[in-house]
């Protein structure tokens, strides 16, 4: 069964066509600048040449149509007709408390996703546009929604309640939800396998360190805590998001700088994080590492603050799990930056963790990078959210 995995953003669309039986990637690509001048489709069939086409895409329906045309194209296509695309798996950002697992997209489920729009006003509407575009272009093809928040729905109340009046939870469902759930689920499962442990009897901490970053504590296959909150703004210091801060800072800066709440929120989402701490140097860790290597304090202080926050979360999640078997690094920074991993693990020396320098220098494979015989193991596990979406879709429609 071939599953088309779609990840629709407000002006972009990422896709992969995956053979769900043997889990092979058939083709992948990206539509950028949808609804904006200069839109383009990048299409890569496995084993073939990458094709970039600059073509107008006024809306997501046009983008999905171009993707389907490419997949079925006589020259560069990978399937003969749309009939060979048997199901679509959609990444949905926010499922609120309604969706604790992936689910077939019926009209009722789609309505439920619409009801979560309030919780993710930038993301869910874009996801819904992608769903509607597929409904129009591929009528009758089963579709599945895979939610970023679902994996975290097993968190206990003590982990998801905020210290604010309970009525805001009762009335508006203000609570911790957590994101990157598909990644945390995939990586924690792979970690148990790599450790030779049963997933149902394991204590794993997953550090998803990319442009967005979050940590989760997974006990016996179930998430018990995670660092992102009602929105992805909470927790670690990220590329451009602040992560945890004293809420009083919002009023303080608003008064000093004569700014509105919207302006402050924009600053916390887009101008903060490592970009902000580095004084605007970069949100990309490659630039920060280069600056650090040259002795530039902007690079050094930023990496130190980022790694300290990650280590602090790992420490607190050891409490949440009452111990830990494995700590995993994944996503852009987690998979690629040996320096960041070693700076974080240095702060965990009290647990007995020591890194194997050679293993920490490797890339692109599931690998244990710690050398200590006793105590927690440290791993790098490349994430694969698309494969996880294809797996869930296959399981529900086969
Ligand atoms: P993601 O959001 O998972 O795609 O991660 C993107 C981020 O990964 C980039 O913004 C970089 O900061 C980081 N990154 C990618 N490659 C490297 C690398 N080789 N070394 C350090 N950081 C990297």
Short mmCIF file of C-alpha atoms in Angstrom, two decimals, residues 72-272:
data_model
loop_
_atom_site.label_atom_id
_atom_site.label_comp_id
_atom_site.label_asym_id
_atom_site.label_seq_id
_atom_site.Cartn_x
_atom_site.Cartn_y
_atom_site.Cartn_z
CA UNK A 72 2.00 10.33 -11.88
CA UNK A 73 4.12 12.06 -14.54
CA UNK A 74 5.16 9.90 -17.52
CA UNK A 75 8.83 10.91 -17.29
CA UNK A 76 9.65 11.66 -13.65
CA UNK A 77 6.65 10.00 -11.99
CA UNK A 78 6.80 6.98 -9.70
CA UNK A 79 3.25 5.63 -10.08
CA UNK A 80 1.12 5.01 -13.18
CA UNK A 81 -2.01 6.70 -11.89
CA UNK A 82 -3.67 8.11 -8.78
CA UNK A 83 -5.12 4.65 -8.18
CA UNK A 84 -1.69 3.61 -6.93
CA UNK A 85 -1.92 6.14 -4.09
CA UNK A 86 -3.97 4.16 -1.61
CA UNK A 87 -4.16 6.46 1.42
CA UNK A 88 -3.12 9.88 2.68
CA UNK A 89 -1.64 10.56 6.12
CA UNK A 90 -1.91 14.17 7.26
CA UNK A 91 0.25 15.70 9.96
CA UNK A 92 -2.04 17.74 12.23
CA UNK A 93 -0.45 20.03 14.78
CA UNK A 94 -3.08 20.31 17.53
CA UNK A 95 -5.59 17.67 18.54
CA UNK A 96 -6.38 19.22 21.93
CA UNK A 97 -7.83 16.70 24.38
CA UNK A 98 -10.06 15.27 21.66
CA UNK A 99 -7.43 13.18 19.89
CA UNK A 100 -5.16 10.86 21.84
CA UNK A 101 -4.31 8.72 18.81
CA UNK A 102 -4.17 8.86 15.03
CA UNK A 103 -7.58 8.57 13.48
CA UNK A 104 -9.39 8.12 10.14
CA UNK A 105 -10.51 11.52 8.88
CA UNK A 106 -14.31 11.42 8.79
CA UNK A 107 -16.42 14.58 8.52
CA UNK A 108 -16.94 14.42 12.29
CA UNK A 109 -13.19 14.17 12.97
CA UNK A 110 -12.51 17.09 10.61
CA UNK A 111 -15.06 19.12 12.60
CA UNK A 112 -13.21 18.15 15.79
CA UNK A 113 -9.94 19.41 14.30
CA UNK A 114 -11.65 22.69 13.38
CA UNK A 115 -12.70 23.01 17.01
CA UNK A 116 -9.00 22.88 18.00
CA UNK A 117 -8.15 25.83 15.69
CA UNK A 118 -8.23 28.17 18.69
CA UNK A 119 -5.31 26.27 20.25
CA UNK A 120 -3.12 26.46 17.13
CA UNK A 121 -4.40 29.35 15.03
CA UNK A 122 -1.35 29.38 12.74
CA UNK A 123 -1.11 25.64 12.13
CA UNK A 124 -4.43 23.79 12.25
CA UNK A 125 -6.18 25.90 9.58
CA UNK A 126 -3.29 25.16 7.17
CA UNK A 127 -3.54 21.43 7.97
CA UNK A 128 -7.29 21.57 7.26
CA UNK A 129 -6.73 23.28 3.91
CA UNK A 130 -4.49 20.33 2.94
CA UNK A 131 -7.17 17.84 4.02
CA UNK A 132 -9.84 19.64 2.00
CA UNK A 133 -7.58 19.85 -1.06
CA UNK A 134 -7.05 16.07 -0.95
CA UNK A 135 -10.75 15.45 -0.45
CA UNK A 136 -11.41 17.39 -3.62
CA UNK A 137 -8.63 15.88 -5.74
CA UNK A 138 -8.67 12.29 -4.45
CA UNK A 139 -12.31 11.58 -3.57
CA UNK A 140 -12.78 8.24 -1.85
CA UNK A 141 -9.12 7.77 -0.90
CA UNK A 142 -8.97 7.11 2.86
CA UNK A 143 -7.22 9.78 4.91
CA UNK A 144 -5.76 9.63 8.40
CA UNK A 145 -4.89 12.47 10.79
CA UNK A 146 -1.72 12.05 12.86
CA UNK A 147 -1.53 14.59 15.66
CA UNK A 148 1.60 16.24 17.06
CA UNK A 149 -0.07 16.38 20.45
CA UNK A 150 -1.52 12.84 20.61
CA UNK A 151 1.51 10.98 22.03
CA UNK A 152 1.57 13.34 25.02
CA UNK A 153 -2.06 12.75 25.99
CA UNK A 154 -0.94 10.06 28.45
CA UNK A 155 0.65 12.72 30.71
CA UNK A 156 -0.79 12.68 34.22
CA UNK A 157 -2.69 15.71 35.51
CA UNK A 158 0.21 16.67 37.79
CA UNK A 159 2.35 17.15 34.66
CA UNK A 160 -0.16 18.96 32.46
CA UNK A 161 -1.85 21.38 34.87
CA UNK A 162 -0.48 24.91 35.19
CA UNK A 163 -0.41 26.77 38.49
CA UNK A 164 -3.27 29.07 37.53
CA UNK A 165 -6.97 29.05 38.53
CA UNK A 166 -8.47 25.67 37.62
CA UNK A 167 -11.41 27.37 35.90
CA UNK A 168 -9.16 28.23 32.94
CA UNK A 169 -8.56 24.53 32.43
CA UNK A 170 -12.25 23.70 32.87
CA UNK A 171 -13.50 26.50 30.63
CA UNK A 172 -10.81 26.78 27.96
CA UNK A 173 -8.67 23.63 28.32
CA UNK A 174 -5.59 25.71 29.17
CA UNK A 175 -3.03 23.00 30.00
CA UNK A 176 0.22 21.47 28.78
CA UNK A 177 -0.26 19.56 25.51
CA UNK A 178 3.25 19.14 24.10
CA UNK A 179 4.27 18.84 20.45
CA UNK A 180 6.66 16.84 18.20
CA UNK A 181 4.72 13.81 19.51
CA UNK A 182 5.28 11.74 16.38
CA UNK A 183 9.03 12.24 16.73
CA UNK A 184 9.09 11.49 20.47
CA UNK A 185 7.04 8.34 19.86
CA UNK A 186 9.23 7.10 16.98
CA UNK A 187 12.55 7.87 18.69
CA UNK A 188 11.58 6.37 22.07
CA UNK A 189 10.51 3.13 20.34
CA UNK A 190 13.76 2.96 18.37
CA UNK A 191 15.69 3.68 21.58
CA UNK A 192 14.16 0.75 23.45
CA UNK A 193 15.04 -1.47 20.49
CA UNK A 194 18.63 -0.18 20.41
CA UNK A 195 18.95 -0.78 24.15
CA UNK A 196 17.58 -4.31 23.74
CA UNK A 197 14.77 -3.50 26.17
CA UNK A 198 11.05 -4.02 25.95
CA UNK A 199 9.35 -0.67 25.15
CA UNK A 200 6.78 -1.49 27.84
CA UNK A 201 9.56 -1.73 30.41
CA UNK A 202 11.81 1.23 29.66
CA UNK A 203 12.57 4.75 30.85
CA UNK A 204 13.60 7.01 27.98
CA UNK A 205 14.27 10.73 27.69
CA UNK A 206 14.02 12.10 24.14
CA UNK A 207 15.67 15.42 23.27
CA UNK A 208 14.24 16.63 19.95
CA UNK A 209 16.64 19.50 19.23
CA UNK A 210 15.85 21.23 15.95
CA UNK A 211 14.77 24.73 15.09
CA UNK A 212 11.85 23.91 17.38
CA UNK A 213 13.03 21.89 20.36
CA UNK A 214 11.40 19.81 23.07
CA UNK A 215 12.23 17.10 25.60
CA UNK A 216 9.95 14.30 26.71
CA UNK A 217 9.99 11.66 29.43
CA UNK A 218 8.65 8.30 28.23
CA UNK A 219 7.94 5.61 30.82
CA UNK A 220 7.01 2.11 29.67
CA UNK A 221 6.07 3.45 26.23
CA UNK A 222 3.90 6.28 27.54
CA UNK A 223 4.74 9.98 27.70
CA UNK A 224 4.69 11.22 31.31
CA UNK A 225 6.00 14.75 30.75
CA UNK A 226 7.17 17.07 27.98
CA UNK A 227 8.63 20.54 27.80
CA UNK A 228 6.34 22.29 25.30
CA UNK A 229 3.04 23.52 26.68
CA UNK A 230 -0.27 24.93 25.52
CA UNK A 231 1.75 26.11 22.52
CA UNK A 232 5.25 25.26 21.25
CA UNK A 233 6.64 28.39 22.96
CA UNK A 234 7.37 26.77 26.33
CA UNK A 235 10.38 24.75 27.42
CA UNK A 236 13.82 24.75 25.83
CA UNK A 237 15.52 27.74 24.30
CA UNK A 238 14.84 27.21 20.58
CA UNK A 239 15.94 28.67 17.24
CA UNK A 240 13.83 31.80 17.62
CA UNK A 241 11.43 30.89 20.47
CA UNK A 242 12.26 31.90 24.03
CA UNK A 243 11.16 28.77 25.86
CA UNK A 244 10.52 29.11 29.63
CA UNK A 245 10.54 32.57 31.14
CA UNK A 246 9.06 34.55 34.00
CA UNK A 247 5.61 35.64 32.70
CA UNK A 248 6.14 39.02 34.40
CA UNK A 249 8.78 39.79 31.74
CA UNK A 250 5.95 40.30 29.25
CA UNK A 251 4.42 43.23 31.14
CA UNK A 252 7.85 44.61 32.08
CA UNK A 253 9.08 44.86 28.48
CA UNK A 254 5.67 45.96 27.17
CA UNK A 255 5.79 48.96 29.52
CA UNK A 256 9.45 49.80 28.93
CA UNK A 257 9.20 49.55 25.14
CA UNK A 258 5.57 50.63 24.75
CA UNK A 259 4.64 47.41 23.00
CA UNK A 260 1.36 45.49 22.67
CA UNK A 261 0.89 41.87 23.78
CA UNK A 262 0.88 40.86 20.09
CA UNK A 263 4.25 42.56 19.54
CA UNK A 264 5.73 40.89 22.61
CA UNK A 265 4.41 37.48 21.54
CA UNK A 266 5.94 38.00 18.12
CA UNK A 267 9.25 38.86 19.78
CA UNK A 268 9.08 35.73 21.97
CA UNK A 269 8.27 33.50 18.99
CA UNK A 270 10.40 35.00 16.24
CA UNK A 271 13.21 37.12 17.69
CA UNK A 272 14.16 35.19 20.82
#
